[in-house]
C-alpha cells in the first residue's frame, strides 16, 4: 500500500514539474501550454513522455537563444564595420586639415588640447592605430 502511495505522490510531483516546465518554456516562446495526462497503469511511459517533452522544450529554447545571439552578433559586426569606415573617413579629413593648416594654426590647436589626449595619441600612434586595433579585434 505504501508503494502505491509513493508512486502516486511521485507521479503527482513529476506531473507538477512537467506542467511547470512546459508552461515556463511555453511562456518564454509564446506558445500554448501542453498538458499531459498521467496514466497510472503506464507511469514509466508517462515519465519518459514527460522527459521527452521537457527535452523538446529545452531544445526549442536553446535554438531560439542561439538564433537571437547570432542575429545580435551580425548587428554588432555591421555596427563595427560602419564605425571603422566612419573613423577612416574622419582620419582622412583630419590629415587633409593638417596639411592645409598653417604651422601657427596647428600650434594653436595643439595648445588647446588637454595633455591626456596628446599623450594617448602618442602612445597609440594616433587614430589609425586605434582604428586598426578595433578592426583587428572585432574581426
C-alpha positions as a printed NumPy array, in Angstrom:
array([[  0.   ,   0.   ,   0.   ],
       [  2.789,   2.43 ,   0.846],
       [  4.469,   1.781,  -2.516],
       [  1.248,   2.703,  -4.338],
       [  1.019,   5.931,  -2.372],
       [  4.681,   6.653,  -3.083],
       [  4.195,   6.022,  -6.79 ],
       [  1.157,   8.281,  -6.824],
       [  2.997,  11.019,  -4.954],
       [  5.937,  10.594,  -7.303],
       [  3.658,  10.777, -10.319],
       [  1.967,  13.889,  -8.957],
       [  5.346,  15.531,  -8.36 ],
       [  6.547,  14.642, -11.854],
       [  3.273,  15.877, -13.313],
       [  3.573,  19.196, -11.45 ],
       [  7.198,  19.589, -12.517],
       [  6.221,  18.836, -16.078],
       [  3.388,  21.381, -16.055],
       [  5.698,  23.996, -14.588],
       [  8.469,  23.284, -17.104],
       [  6.209,  23.227, -20.139],
       [  4.259,  26.321, -19.092],
       [  7.509,  28.145, -18.301],
       [  9.054,  27.326, -21.67 ],
       [  5.789,  27.996, -23.459],
       [  5.505,  31.415, -21.848],
       [  9.061,  32.187, -22.944],
       [  8.251,  31.231, -26.507],
       [  4.671,  32.5  , -26.578],
       [  3.247,  29.053, -27.338],
       [  0.34 ,  27.128, -25.939],
       [  0.723,  25.203, -22.715],
       [  0.906,  21.476, -23.368],
       [ -0.983,  19.271, -20.943],
       [ -0.175,  15.649, -20.356],
       [ -2.44 ,  13.174, -18.572],
       [ -0.701,  10.68 , -16.349],
       [ -1.772,   7.099, -16.774],
       [ -1.374,   5.146, -13.537],
       [ -1.033,   1.896, -15.438],
       [  1.855,   3.164, -17.543],
       [  3.637,   5.517, -15.18 ],
       [  7.051,   4.665, -16.609],
       [  5.905,   5.551, -20.108],
       [  4.361,   8.801, -18.924],
       [  7.586,   9.79 , -17.142],
       [  9.513,   9.111, -20.355],
       [  6.948,  11.122, -22.311],
       [  7.287,  13.977, -19.845],
       [ 11.062,  13.84 , -20.065],
       [ 10.835,  13.92 , -23.848],
       [  8.515,  16.941, -23.754],
       [ 10.844,  18.766, -21.369],
       [ 13.839,  17.943, -23.553],
       [ 11.986,  19.191, -26.647],
       [ 11.066,  22.409, -24.857],
       [ 14.655,  22.934, -23.746],
       [ 15.909,  22.309, -27.286],
       [ 13.4  ,  24.838, -28.561],
       [ 14.608,  27.439, -26.049],
       [ 18.246,  26.694, -26.917],
       [ 17.569,  27.08 , -30.637],
       [ 15.688,  30.315, -30.054],
       [ 18.508,  31.75 , -27.939],
       [ 21.167,  30.695, -30.439],
       [ 19.247,  32.382, -33.226],
       [ 18.867,  35.566, -31.179],
       [ 22.583,  35.602, -30.325],
       [ 23.606,  35.07 , -33.955],
       [ 21.31 ,  37.886, -35.029],
       [ 22.764,  40.227, -32.407],
       [ 26.337,  39.311, -33.424],
       [ 25.546,  40.164, -37.043],
       [ 24.099,  43.535, -35.992],
       [ 27.18 ,  44.295, -33.89 ],
       [ 29.528,  43.283, -36.716],
       [ 27.706,  45.67 , -39.043],
       [ 27.92 ,  48.488, -36.474],
       [ 31.654,  47.875, -36.033],
       [ 32.143,  47.93 , -39.804],
       [ 30.262,  51.247, -40.068],
       [ 32.267,  52.751, -37.193],
       [ 35.585,  51.663, -38.724],
       [ 34.56 ,  53.228, -42.054],
       [ 33.497,  56.454, -40.326],
       [ 36.745,  56.505, -38.366],
       [ 38.759,  56.111, -41.575],
       [ 36.835,  58.949, -43.195],
       [ 37.446,  61.202, -40.183],
       [ 41.159,  60.321, -40.216],
       [ 41.386,  61.29 , -43.901],
       [ 39.605,  64.575, -43.177],
       [ 41.908,  65.178, -40.211],
       [ 45.013,  64.555, -42.309],
       [ 43.698,  66.859, -45.025],
       [ 43.037,  69.611, -42.493],
       [ 46.513,  69.133, -41.031],
       [ 48.112,  69.542, -44.449],
       [ 46.036,  72.632, -45.246],
       [ 46.543,  74.291, -41.861],
       [ 49.418,  76.644, -41.272],
       [ 52.027,  75.788, -38.624],
       [ 50.642,  78.599, -36.43 ],
       [ 47.125,  77.145, -36.61 ],
       [ 48.41 ,  73.667, -35.745],
       [ 50.358,  75.027, -32.77 ],
       [ 47.325,  76.957, -31.545],
       [ 45.112,  73.877, -31.879],
       [ 47.566,  71.582, -30.101],
       [ 47.971,  74.045, -27.244],
       [ 44.203,  73.834, -26.609],
       [ 44.176,  70.031, -26.418],
       [ 44.42 ,  68.508, -22.939],
       [ 47.724,  66.81 , -22.172],
       [ 45.912,  63.474, -21.714],
       [ 44.74 ,  63.491, -25.341],
       [ 48.189,  64.233, -26.686],
       [ 49.919,  61.574, -24.575],
       [ 47.29 ,  58.961, -25.506],
       [ 47.7  ,  59.839, -29.187],
       [ 51.464,  59.446, -28.939],
       [ 51.159,  56.121, -27.095],
       [ 48.633,  54.663, -29.522],
       [ 50.259,  56.021, -32.639],
       [ 47.269,  58.176, -33.463],
       [ 43.756,  57.36 , -34.505],
       [ 44.958,  54.975, -37.224],
       [ 46.364,  52.6  , -34.612],
       [ 43.101,  52.809, -32.68 ],
       [ 41.024,  52.012, -35.761],
       [ 43.385,  49.182, -36.66 ],
       [ 43.128,  47.821, -33.122],
       [ 39.324,  47.971, -33.158],
       [ 39.078,  46.485, -36.629],
       [ 41.573,  43.728, -35.852],
       [ 39.97 ,  42.617, -32.604],
       [ 36.431,  42.689, -33.962],
       [ 37.079,  40.503, -36.99 ]])
